[in-house]
Amino acid sequence: MNGTDLVVLSAILVAAIIYLKFDTLKELILSNDDDISATHGGSNDIVQMMQDNDKNYLVLYASQTGTAEDYAKRFAKELKSKFGLNVLCQDVENVDLENLHNLPSHIIVSFFISTYGEGDFPDGAVNFEQYLSTAQLSDLKYTLFGLGNYTYEFFNMAAKKALKMLTEADATLIGKLGLGDDGKGTTEEDYLSWKEETLETLHGFINLSEESTGFKPSFKLSFVDKISDDTYLGELTSDYLPSNNFTPPTTVSAKHPYVTPIAHAKELFKSVGRNCIHTEFDISNTTIKYQTGDHIAIWPFNANEKVEQFMTTFALQPNKIFNLEPLDPTMELPFPCPTTIETALRYYLEITGPVSRECLSVLSEFAPSEIKEYVISLSKDKDAFAQEITAKKFNLADALLYLSQGQAWSQVPWECLIETLSIITPRYYSISSASNADPSTIHVTSIVENDTNEITGSPTLGVTTNLLRNISLNMNDPNSTKIMPVQYDIRGPRNLYGGHKLPIHIRHSPFKLPTDLSIPIIMIGPGTGVAPFRGFIRDRVHSVGSGDANNMGKMMLFYGCRNEDDFLYQEEWPEYSSKLDGNFEMIVALSRVSDKKCYVQHKLKERQQDLVELLNQGANIYVCGDAVRMAKDVQRSICEMISQDKGISIEDAGEMIKAMKINGKYQEDVW
Ligand code: FAD
């Protein structure tokens, strides 16, 4: 029996252990989570909450990065405003579901569930998953929409598992399981067609007579005269308000990010329209801890030009200070208040991403009269919308000004914009430093996302990556930021980010080196996919330096870039190699140096013999970077390799890879 066969056998064993140790394992994962705030006291009993607040429809969501939450809230809002239902919309993490089986049978539940990692439920949904696995819910009627990404092996697996468990619990699915696919970029349209069909089917179960189609606010908006120490000027939490003496949180999490100094930043390469930034956060005076292979979450804010364009489009008064009060006590504020209009646009709302058809539909009510009919028809026509708006890569302001030929949309109420736009979310990066070698800094390697809109001539850009570039340029030569297409107010709210700082938190990831240093590792990471492998190698170099590395296994890194100009950390690798004493080998695929394109999967083929040998010794495989093409191509290559080596079919080799994934022997960190 060789190493690969052992892998399959041990996969079965590990699967059994995972099953038996489910509770312990989940606890372990939970202890590493972004935010552990599940409260299960009697006061948040779901049935009691429904009764106390006179609700007749329940929407529950399990969200990892906020997308499922966003869709759940939109669905709840539509049921409320269009059909007059009294909807309770809650995160499964924050409610006690033990009594769900006692929910009156006329109340329907709509679930929105994201899939995270290797087909897992979101971190905050551990108790929910456990509850479903043993629940008896024969009176429950529900709808279900999953949010996933087809590029992952376990596409929408959490929603599929929920469906299986709900079926076994005897609950009744209304309509069909909806599957949103972020990999194809179709989540919005998947949701809209699922919603249309589901609402049709729901008619047969509850009274859904359309009361009104117009916008109905969920919050009472009031204006405030003066800025005080309690006014939010971009602070993400009350921790940093003057009224709290700008006291940083002691426990850093997604709900309490830490404004962290940037010690060092530089441009790794620059070619026309392409930049890559290396940023180092200094965590020495913080309670932030990370492990090699973890993710850092960076909280961005919008560029000056984009904020100004948005305010002009809607004729908004930037300095107006406003407060929001939920009209329904079960609803939370979308962002901290009181605050100013400009602050909300700069720090709290996503204003530059692609436009959704539903957003246009909501705003169409307030379109300038001459174009109103056209805007309404465009928002109802999937194909025309795709061609006229999505394909043109417009943000909301671009799209509306294009439709109105430059005329401001001054009739749109501010409350409507607040409720229609998404809330700004942090962006995740694979940490490129090592926790043992770099305990006081976290390194990020980010490619700057940049494009010029062909129609407006204005830049279409990534919010965070351009912010990081702006900071990097400013740190090295303040005048050089002029070359950027946009500028950011990098001093932050009340100069909180002055001296180059940004709010961050850590998300722990299962993407980890084996603790047994003798296990060989095969790493595949083209482009910025090399980020965690720089961390892995620095980790191993540190182990050698501290004498912990007798009998270290072989390390092969397959890296890909266009040519020598965009070769990331080119000067560092030879040094690592010499310190690792021949155990580390880097194989580089340069895709644009000859007529024949060469990618990492070609290099894998060339080194098939060595790879098979390492796999038979029980090597771990790690893949990081592009999920859409690269990770699939790499998996196909390795599958073919195993199939040839073992003389088995591609299907059987695919099953072996699946087993390796379950076993942690084949790990992916792809996006
Ligand atoms: P966003 O503002 O989120 O925009 C995303 C893209 O949409 C950009 O390309 C932008 O140009 C485009 N866009 C903006 N507006 C529009 C519009 N109106 N129409 C059409 N397109 C538009 N990235 C790295 O570089 N390095 C890493 O190590 C890394 N690790 C990651 C690890 C994980 C776990 C995950 C999930 C992602 C990782 N990423 C990494 C990707 C990273 O999180 C961000 O997605 C990326 O940097 C873009 O963020 P942004 O805020 O700059 O762009």
XYZ file of C-alpha atoms and ligand atoms in Angstrom:
724
model
C 0.000 0.000 0.000
C 1.510 3.373 -1.003
C 0.954 6.935 0.259
C -2.004 7.779 -1.974
C -3.856 4.576 -1.048
C -3.207 5.416 2.562
C -4.740 8.811 1.941
C -8.000 7.231 0.774
C -8.193 4.867 3.726
C -7.351 7.564 6.181
C -9.942 9.842 4.529
C -12.631 7.324 5.441
C -11.257 7.129 8.964
C -11.048 10.878 9.305
C -14.572 11.290 7.913
C -15.800 8.933 10.626
C -13.873 10.815 13.292
C -15.189 14.109 12.000
C -18.701 12.713 12.189
C -18.242 11.377 15.718
C -16.412 14.447 16.939
C -18.744 16.874 15.203
C -19.456 18.873 18.347
C -15.852 19.141 19.436
C -14.685 20.044 15.969
C -17.286 22.716 15.506
C -16.425 24.135 18.890
C -12.822 24.332 17.784
C -13.760 26.079 14.591
C -16.040 28.412 16.499
C -13.315 29.332 18.928
C -11.428 30.721 15.973
C -14.266 32.612 14.425
C -14.610 36.209 13.441
C -17.329 36.761 15.864
C -18.872 34.508 18.392
C -21.978 36.098 19.642
C -24.590 33.343 19.522
C -26.964 34.020 22.340
C -29.378 31.362 23.335
C -31.212 32.753 26.301
C -34.993 32.420 26.593
C -35.558 36.032 25.549
C -34.687 35.338 21.921
C -36.943 32.314 21.545
C -38.097 32.558 17.958
C -41.755 31.707 18.578
C -41.931 34.174 21.450
C -40.325 36.873 19.323
C -42.897 36.276 16.569
C -45.755 36.517 19.048
C -44.411 39.500 20.990
C -43.941 41.500 17.816
C -47.140 40.354 16.128
C -45.287 38.864 13.158
C -46.816 36.629 10.518
C -43.801 35.715 8.349
C -40.274 34.657 9.279
C -37.053 35.163 7.302
C -33.900 33.535 8.697
C -30.423 33.904 7.296
C -27.024 32.269 7.803
C -24.435 34.614 6.334
C -20.636 34.551 6.255
C -19.706 37.819 4.581
C -23.073 39.606 4.575
C -24.425 38.569 1.156
C -27.057 36.134 2.455
C -28.031 38.779 5.001
C -28.414 41.349 2.259
C -30.710 39.124 0.184
C -32.718 38.025 3.230
C -33.316 41.633 4.216
C -34.306 42.578 0.681
C -36.771 39.682 0.521
C -38.215 40.611 3.927
C -38.511 44.245 2.891
C -40.392 43.331 -0.280
C -42.833 41.072 1.574
C -43.438 43.918 3.994
C -43.761 46.836 1.645
C -45.476 45.111 -1.284
C -47.738 42.663 0.508
C -48.106 44.251 3.937
C -46.804 41.160 5.763
C -45.351 41.572 9.245
C -41.962 40.006 8.693
C -39.370 39.114 11.303
C -35.936 38.882 9.679
C -33.159 37.439 11.855
C -29.684 35.946 11.750
C -29.874 32.285 12.880
C -26.909 33.096 15.103
C -28.933 35.506 17.199
C -32.109 33.528 17.849
C -33.092 30.440 19.780
C -34.692 27.981 17.355
C -35.418 25.167 19.822
C -39.138 25.930 19.622
C -39.353 26.316 15.859
C -41.561 23.220 15.719
C -44.167 25.199 17.711
C -44.392 27.947 15.117
C -48.061 28.273 14.061
C -48.480 26.327 10.823
C -49.792 29.334 8.855
C -46.433 31.093 9.297
C -43.970 30.413 6.506
C -40.204 30.577 6.968
C -37.811 31.694 4.233
C -34.190 30.580 4.705
C -31.191 32.265 3.046
C -28.038 30.197 3.544
C -24.499 30.842 2.343
C -21.903 28.152 1.839
C -18.427 28.778 3.144
C -15.119 26.869 2.929
C -15.420 23.196 1.979
C -19.227 23.090 1.740
C -19.705 24.345 5.291
C -22.395 26.425 6.910
C -21.287 29.948 7.857
C -19.406 30.210 11.146
C -22.375 31.698 12.974
C -24.705 28.876 11.886
C -23.091 26.009 13.793
C -25.965 25.701 16.266
C -28.486 26.059 13.457
C -26.930 23.156 11.529
C -26.850 21.052 14.643
C -30.464 21.907 15.417
C -31.618 20.962 11.906
C -29.842 17.619 12.090
C -32.190 16.369 14.809
C -35.288 18.576 14.377
C -38.835 17.336 13.800
C -40.699 20.003 11.840
C -43.711 18.347 10.253
C -45.818 21.532 10.410
C -43.156 23.785 8.967
C -43.491 25.228 5.464
C -40.469 26.951 4.082
C -38.669 28.403 1.095
C -34.918 28.165 0.630
C -32.342 30.189 -1.284
C -28.668 29.223 -1.174
C -25.692 31.441 -1.959
C -22.608 29.719 -3.320
C -19.987 29.563 -6.013
C -19.865 26.859 -8.688
C -16.086 26.968 -8.827
C -15.980 25.245 -5.461
C -16.231 21.475 -5.278
C -19.119 21.653 -2.821
C -21.319 24.162 -4.656
C -24.053 25.565 -2.408
C -23.533 22.571 -0.153
C -24.821 24.251 3.028
C -28.185 25.033 1.401
C -28.322 21.513 -0.058
C -27.546 20.011 3.348
C -30.241 22.226 4.911
C -32.729 20.986 2.309
C -31.861 17.362 3.115
C -32.162 17.901 6.853
C -35.428 19.839 6.517
C -36.831 17.072 4.305
C -35.791 14.480 6.880
C -37.445 16.663 9.533
C -40.683 16.340 7.504
C -40.903 20.049 6.699
C -42.519 21.103 3.414
C -40.555 23.034 0.797
C -42.597 25.652 -1.043
C -41.397 26.167 -4.603
C -37.874 25.146 -5.509
C -34.491 25.395 -3.864
C -32.862 28.551 -5.284
C -29.135 28.445 -5.978
C -27.258 31.723 -6.378
C -23.929 31.395 -8.163
C -21.288 33.987 -7.433
C -18.770 32.069 -9.565
C -20.744 32.876 -12.712
C -21.601 36.318 -11.328
C -25.300 35.524 -11.617
C -26.369 35.613 -7.950
C -28.568 38.673 -8.518
C -30.421 37.214 -11.507
C -30.601 33.763 -9.840
C -32.235 35.454 -6.867
C -34.657 37.462 -8.973
C -35.914 34.468 -10.941
C -36.129 32.335 -7.768
C -38.035 35.167 -6.060
C -40.489 35.544 -8.945
C -41.302 31.825 -8.982
C -41.417 31.574 -5.193
C -43.806 34.489 -4.816
C -46.060 32.865 -7.459
C -46.075 29.604 -5.485
C -46.534 31.389 -2.155
C -49.856 32.727 -3.446
C -51.238 29.235 -2.966
C -50.320 29.228 0.726
C -50.839 32.735 2.097
C -52.754 35.811 1.165
C -50.336 37.817 -0.950
C -52.403 40.624 -2.363
C -50.250 43.433 -3.597
C -50.910 46.486 -1.413
C -48.538 48.929 -3.015
C -45.536 48.914 -5.236
C -43.994 52.133 -3.955
C -41.083 52.522 -1.576
C -42.025 52.376 2.101
C -39.307 53.332 4.581
C -38.360 50.951 7.376
C -36.678 53.716 9.373
C -37.778 57.084 10.658
C -35.360 59.683 9.350
C -34.728 62.826 11.383
C -32.167 65.556 11.066
C -29.846 66.778 13.776
C -28.406 70.307 14.135
C -24.905 69.813 15.366
C -22.092 67.299 15.290
C -21.374 66.025 18.796
C -18.938 63.555 20.367
C -21.533 60.876 19.670
C -21.850 61.623 15.962
C -20.266 58.974 13.748
C -17.962 60.482 11.142
C -16.900 57.117 9.723
C -16.033 55.214 12.889
C -17.166 51.618 12.409
C -18.127 51.138 16.045
C -18.656 53.269 19.126
C -15.207 52.140 20.392
C -13.546 54.941 18.487
C -16.002 57.769 19.240
C -14.718 60.783 21.215
C -17.469 60.078 23.739
C -15.649 56.772 24.415
C -12.239 58.476 24.492
C -11.306 56.669 21.237
C -10.771 53.459 23.194
C -9.782 50.604 20.857
C -11.534 47.274 21.418
C -9.599 44.712 23.442
C -11.140 41.783 21.582
C -10.817 42.297 17.842
C -13.497 40.727 15.654
C -15.690 41.407 12.618
C -17.950 43.434 14.887
C -14.996 45.238 16.486
C -12.251 45.822 13.906
C -9.018 47.403 15.105
C -7.605 50.549 13.529
C -4.098 49.223 12.875
C -0.973 51.136 11.797
C 0.613 50.308 8.474
C 4.324 49.998 9.113
C 5.449 49.645 5.553
C 3.981 49.520 2.053
C 5.491 49.310 -1.403
C 4.610 48.645 -4.975
C 5.828 45.178 -5.978
C 5.525 45.803 -9.692
C 3.960 48.337 -11.998
C 3.141 47.938 -15.592
C 0.577 49.952 -17.523
C -2.766 49.524 -15.784
C -1.435 46.826 -13.413
C -0.078 47.311 -9.929
C 0.558 45.051 -6.996
C 0.951 46.378 -3.468
C 2.736 44.827 -0.505
C 1.365 46.192 2.782
C 2.556 45.418 6.301
C 0.242 46.026 9.257
C 1.958 46.505 12.609
C 0.123 44.469 15.240
C 2.793 44.759 17.932
C 0.713 46.954 20.244
C -2.544 45.118 19.703
C -4.203 41.936 20.915
C -4.439 40.688 17.303
C -2.990 37.216 16.785
C -2.803 35.222 13.589
C -1.481 31.942 12.283
C 0.343 31.319 9.030
C -2.304 30.743 6.334
C -5.027 32.923 7.927
C -6.980 35.696 6.192
C -6.943 39.365 7.059
C -10.107 41.431 6.573
C -9.522 45.048 5.567
C -12.315 47.584 5.972
C -12.222 49.999 3.042
C -13.941 53.303 2.292
C -14.891 55.040 -0.931
C -12.766 57.383 -3.027
C -13.438 61.163 -2.982
C -14.430 61.321 -6.650
C -16.962 58.508 -6.285
C -18.548 60.118 -3.213
C -18.801 63.448 -5.016
C -20.260 61.854 -8.156
C -22.887 60.107 -6.046
C -23.865 63.279 -4.194
C -24.203 65.197 -7.464
C -26.304 62.450 -9.032
C -28.861 62.628 -6.244
C -28.421 66.345 -5.389
C -27.574 65.440 -1.801
C -26.364 67.867 0.858
C -23.172 66.334 2.251
C -23.088 67.980 5.654
C -26.630 67.190 6.732
C -26.562 65.220 9.973
C -29.244 62.594 10.269
C -30.478 59.935 12.619
C -32.387 56.731 11.874
C -34.825 54.945 14.117
C -36.221 51.540 13.124
C -40.001 51.651 12.683
C -39.998 47.991 13.683
C -38.188 47.254 16.978
C -36.916 43.908 15.631
C -34.856 45.668 12.954
C -31.292 46.842 13.364
C -29.840 50.059 12.004
C -27.964 49.453 8.732
C -24.970 51.476 9.983
C -24.113 53.598 13.018
C -26.034 56.833 13.529
C -26.268 59.799 13.941
C -23.990 60.549 11.047
C -23.742 62.812 8.019
C -24.832 62.063 4.461
C -21.276 62.351 3.196
C -19.990 60.029 5.922
C -22.571 57.380 5.058
C -21.539 57.522 1.402
C -17.838 57.454 2.153
C -17.673 54.870 4.928
C -20.853 52.833 5.215
C -22.462 52.257 1.801
C -21.236 50.439 -1.322
C -21.607 53.027 -4.068
C -19.335 51.790 -6.830
C -20.100 48.124 -7.507
C -22.331 46.772 -10.286
C -25.980 47.882 -10.249
C -28.766 45.418 -9.512
C -31.976 45.309 -11.549
C -33.983 45.358 -8.325
C -32.216 48.537 -7.228
C -33.162 50.216 -10.518
C -36.713 48.964 -10.069
C -36.976 50.579 -6.600
C -35.467 53.862 -7.796
C -37.557 53.968 -10.988
C -40.438 55.417 -8.960
C -38.343 58.561 -8.506
C -36.866 58.795 -12.004
C -37.093 62.134 -13.842
C -40.557 62.123 -15.446
C -39.349 62.082 -19.078
C -37.559 58.759 -18.668
C -39.666 57.108 -15.983
C -41.531 54.720 -18.292
C -38.313 53.640 -19.952
C -36.537 53.063 -16.631
C -39.450 50.958 -15.358
C -39.430 48.825 -18.513
C -35.636 48.458 -18.373
C -35.801 47.252 -14.760
C -38.261 44.540 -15.831
C -36.304 43.330 -18.828
C -33.444 41.049 -17.804
C -31.725 41.027 -21.207
C -32.059 44.725 -21.931
C -30.769 45.528 -18.434
C -27.785 43.206 -18.910
C -26.942 44.921 -22.183
C -27.654 48.527 -21.210
C -26.325 48.588 -17.651
C -24.349 45.502 -16.547
C -22.276 45.086 -19.708
C -21.307 48.753 -19.556
C -19.825 48.228 -16.079
C -21.713 51.195 -14.702
C -21.912 51.951 -11.026
C -25.243 53.321 -9.802
C -24.396 56.992 -10.390
C -22.979 56.242 -13.879
C -26.074 54.235 -14.807
C -28.600 56.790 -13.640
C -26.806 59.757 -15.203
C -26.497 57.772 -18.442
C -30.234 57.079 -18.435
C -31.176 60.665 -17.572
C -28.496 62.136 -19.856
C -26.833 63.957 -17.004
C -29.952 65.181 -15.233
C -29.842 64.740 -11.428
C -32.176 62.236 -9.763
C -33.108 64.727 -7.092
C -36.459 63.170 -6.183
C -34.992 59.995 -4.675
C -35.519 60.160 -0.884
C -32.360 59.682 1.168
C -34.062 56.860 3.174
C -34.674 55.041 -0.090
C -30.985 55.209 -1.028
C -29.953 54.044 2.428
C -32.220 51.022 2.180
C -31.483 50.180 -1.434
C -27.685 50.269 -1.388
C -25.621 47.484 0.154
C -23.557 48.089 3.241
C -19.798 48.267 2.690
C -18.111 44.996 3.683
C -14.485 44.174 4.457
C -12.366 42.508 1.756
C -10.354 39.412 2.615
C -6.698 38.729 1.797
C -4.545 35.637 2.308
C -1.835 36.685 4.725
C 1.615 36.541 3.094
C 3.674 36.598 6.292
C 4.348 33.832 8.824
C 3.182 34.029 12.417
C 6.428 32.603 13.823
C 8.788 34.631 11.609
C 6.705 37.821 11.609
C 4.745 37.819 14.877
C 4.351 41.596 14.967
C 3.403 42.252 11.352
C 0.771 41.000 8.935
C 1.716 41.161 5.266
C -0.786 41.554 2.438
C -0.098 41.074 -1.260
C -2.853 42.672 -3.324
C -3.280 43.178 -7.015
C -4.863 46.568 -7.735
C -8.186 46.194 -9.547
C -8.442 48.911 -12.170
C -10.232 49.585 -15.427
C -11.463 52.556 -17.413
C -15.113 52.651 -18.304
C -15.343 52.809 -22.083
C -18.492 54.907 -22.062
C -18.002 57.370 -19.231
C -14.223 57.433 -19.427
C -14.212 57.320 -15.637
C -12.367 54.626 -13.703
C -14.057 51.363 -12.723
C -12.070 50.290 -9.754
C -11.708 48.071 -6.766
C -12.358 50.065 -3.598
C -9.845 48.433 -1.244
C -6.983 47.757 -3.610
C -6.932 51.344 -4.849
C -7.085 52.548 -1.259
C -4.056 50.374 -0.406
C -2.230 51.763 -3.426
C -3.121 55.313 -2.433
C -1.726 54.709 1.057
C 1.406 53.049 -0.306
C 2.131 55.947 -2.661
C 1.416 58.472 0.074
C 3.755 56.734 2.509
C 6.619 56.694 0.052
C 6.092 60.065 -1.676
C 2.938 62.092 -0.927
C 3.119 63.859 -4.308
C 3.059 60.601 -6.212
C -0.603 59.892 -5.391
C -1.486 62.305 -8.213
C -0.868 59.547 -10.730
C -3.858 57.653 -9.380
C -7.234 57.929 -11.113
C -8.908 58.618 -7.759
C -7.916 59.994 -4.362
C -8.945 58.911 -0.871
C -9.186 60.902 2.326
C -6.688 58.623 4.032
C -6.767 60.562 7.302
C -10.052 58.787 8.022
C -12.766 59.907 10.411
C -11.529 62.517 12.911
C -8.000 61.768 11.643
C -8.324 58.273 13.138
C -6.373 56.723 10.252
C -3.799 59.563 10.232
C -0.208 58.339 10.044
C -1.431 55.527 7.779
C -3.828 53.170 9.522
C -6.824 51.048 8.535
C -9.371 48.936 10.417
C -8.712 45.213 10.200
C -9.653 41.920 11.791
C -8.482 38.339 11.282
C -10.463 35.404 9.955
C -8.857 32.123 10.860
C -8.593 29.709 7.968
C -8.143 25.930 7.798
C -5.472 26.468 5.095
C -2.553 25.255 7.179
C 0.852 23.603 6.901
C 1.024 20.088 8.330
C 2.307 20.132 11.909
C 4.550 17.188 10.981
C 7.403 18.929 9.176
C 8.480 15.744 7.423
C 5.314 15.653 5.299
C 6.193 16.915 1.789
C 4.139 19.821 0.464
C 3.153 20.764 -3.075
C 2.043 24.394 -3.409
C 0.397 25.855 -6.495
C -0.174 29.612 -6.478
C 0.099 31.773 -9.584
C -0.187 35.583 -9.310
C -1.243 36.787 -5.860
C -2.117 33.143 -5.160
C 1.507 32.948 -4.033
C 0.658 35.102 -0.969
C 0.035 32.356 1.612
C 2.957 30.301 0.225
C 5.355 33.141 0.951
C 3.967 32.808 4.487
C 4.408 29.009 4.444
C 8.004 29.258 3.276
C 8.893 31.996 5.753
C 7.361 29.763 8.433
C 9.574 26.829 7.407
C 12.688 29.028 7.161
C 11.995 30.238 10.689
C 11.624 26.638 11.899
C 15.012 25.781 10.406
C 16.553 28.843 12.050
C 15.177 27.855 15.440
C 16.435 24.293 15.128
C 12.957 22.706 14.932
C 13.395 21.258 11.517
C 15.141 17.947 11.447
C 13.937 15.705 8.686
C 11.995 18.398 6.825
C 9.912 17.141 3.887
C 10.386 18.403 0.348
C 8.541 21.633 -0.618
C 7.653 22.345 -4.250
C 6.121 25.704 -5.178
C 4.548 26.137 -8.629
C 4.259 29.843 -9.353
C 3.031 31.630 -12.468
C 3.261 35.195 -13.783
C 3.434 36.938 -17.155
C 7.152 37.645 -17.278
C 10.060 38.786 -15.114
C 8.388 42.197 -14.573
C 5.518 40.852 -12.506
C 7.446 38.113 -10.710
C 6.357 38.639 -7.093
C 9.060 38.725 -4.408
C 11.593 37.587 -7.003
C 14.564 38.634 -4.866
C 13.359 36.721 -1.782
C 13.002 33.172 -3.110
C 16.706 32.310 -3.665
C 17.429 33.298 -0.062
C 14.633 31.052 1.231
C 15.919 28.264 -0.962
C 19.427 28.446 0.408
C 18.185 28.549 4.012
C 15.975 25.519 3.385
C 18.999 23.597 2.283
C 17.749 22.100 -0.955
C 14.366 21.078 0.439
C 12.570 23.913 -1.322
C 12.164 24.134 -5.065
C 10.319 26.854 -6.976
C 9.035 26.106 -10.463
C 7.988 29.172 -12.454
C 5.597 29.304 -15.397
C 6.027 32.519 -17.427
C 2.938 32.908 -19.567
C 4.027 35.700 -21.891
C 7.621 35.157 -22.826
C 7.109 32.959 -25.844
C 4.352 32.340 -28.397
C 3.233 29.313 -26.464
C 1.469 30.231 -23.226
C 2.816 28.414 -20.235
C 0.736 28.104 -17.070
C 1.256 26.305 -13.773
C -0.687 23.256 -14.922
C 1.809 22.801 -17.791
C 4.642 22.857 -15.281
C 2.789 20.308 -13.154
C 2.718 17.986 -16.170
C 6.426 18.475 -16.781
C 7.160 17.468 -13.185
C 4.646 14.612 -13.065
C 7.181 12.003 -11.987
C 8.390 14.021 -8.989
C 4.859 14.932 -7.989
C 3.622 11.364 -8.103
C 6.567 10.339 -5.965
C 5.763 13.012 -3.381
C 2.074 12.073 -3.410
C 3.004 8.474 -2.787
C 5.015 9.683 0.199
C 1.808 11.291 1.519
C 2.403 14.886 0.365
C -0.177 17.609 1.023
C -1.377 19.675 -1.943
C -2.201 23.384 -1.553
C -3.813 25.523 -4.253
C -4.321 29.282 -3.929
C -5.593 32.027 -6.253
C -8.113 32.191 -9.076
C -11.112 29.958 -8.440
C -12.777 30.304 -11.826
C -10.122 28.818 -14.104
C -6.819 28.040 -12.409
C -8.026 25.908 -9.494
C -10.122 23.767 -11.867
C -7.305 23.353 -14.402
C -4.884 22.399 -11.643
C -7.290 19.858 -10.187
C -7.820 18.345 -13.647
C -4.054 18.006 -14.138
C -3.561 16.334 -10.775
C -6.516 14.073 -11.432
C -4.985 12.933 -14.735
C -1.669 12.401 -13.000
C -3.197 10.160 -10.333
C -5.259 8.311 -12.924
C -2.143 7.501 -14.990
C -0.012 6.586 -11.999
C -2.586 4.256 -10.482
C -4.043 2.954 -13.748
C -7.508 4.001 -12.603
C -10.271 5.958 -14.344
C -10.455 9.755 -14.192
C -13.672 9.375 -12.181
C -11.943 7.234 -9.573
C -9.003 9.645 -9.444
C -11.562 12.437 -8.930
C -13.015 10.489 -5.998
C -9.525 10.176 -4.544
C -9.079 13.936 -4.743
C -12.449 14.394 -3.055
C -11.272 12.120 -0.264
C -8.024 14.059 -0.009
C -10.032 17.264 0.353
C -12.124 15.819 3.160
C -8.920 14.618 4.767
C -7.180 18.006 4.548
C -4.555 16.545 2.199
C -5.736 18.739 -0.720
C -6.494 22.259 0.461
C -7.725 25.219 -1.544
C -7.697 28.927 -0.729
C -9.345 30.283 -3.837
C -11.394 33.351 -4.665
P -14.175 45.699 -5.267
O -14.535 47.097 -5.000
O -14.724 44.662 -4.372
O -14.506 45.352 -6.767
C -14.334 44.031 -7.243
C -14.124 44.073 -8.759
O -15.257 44.622 -9.389
C -12.950 44.945 -9.211
O -12.244 44.259 -10.212
C -13.576 46.183 -9.774
O -12.777 46.779 -10.767
C -14.867 45.616 -10.318
N -15.936 46.622 -10.381
C -16.133 47.689 -9.589
N -17.237 48.350 -9.954
C -17.770 47.661 -10.988
C -18.927 47.842 -11.795
N -19.753 48.855 -11.593
N -19.177 46.942 -12.767
C -18.349 45.915 -12.974
N -17.226 45.694 -12.246
C -16.949 46.557 -11.268
N -6.802 39.393 -3.599
C -5.471 39.675 -3.688
O -5.067 40.526 -4.491
N -4.562 39.017 -2.877
C -4.933 38.061 -1.976
O -4.083 37.522 -1.263
C -6.324 37.757 -1.876
N -6.758 36.813 -1.002
C -8.085 36.550 -0.904
C -8.522 35.592 0.024
C -9.865 35.325 0.157
C -10.332 34.315 1.152
C -10.801 36.030 -0.638
C -12.277 35.767 -0.506
C -10.386 36.963 -1.558
C -9.033 37.248 -1.701
N -8.592 38.222 -2.602
C -7.253 38.477 -2.708
C -9.549 39.057 -3.378
C -9.856 40.331 -2.557
O -10.587 39.998 -1.384
C -10.710 41.371 -3.265
O -11.820 40.791 -3.836
C -9.975 42.138 -4.327
O -8.796 42.692 -3.826
C -10.845 43.282 -4.868
O -11.231 44.127 -3.813
P -11.569 45.647 -4.083
O -12.268 46.205 -2.881
O -10.360 46.361 -4.540
O -12.578 45.552 -5.288
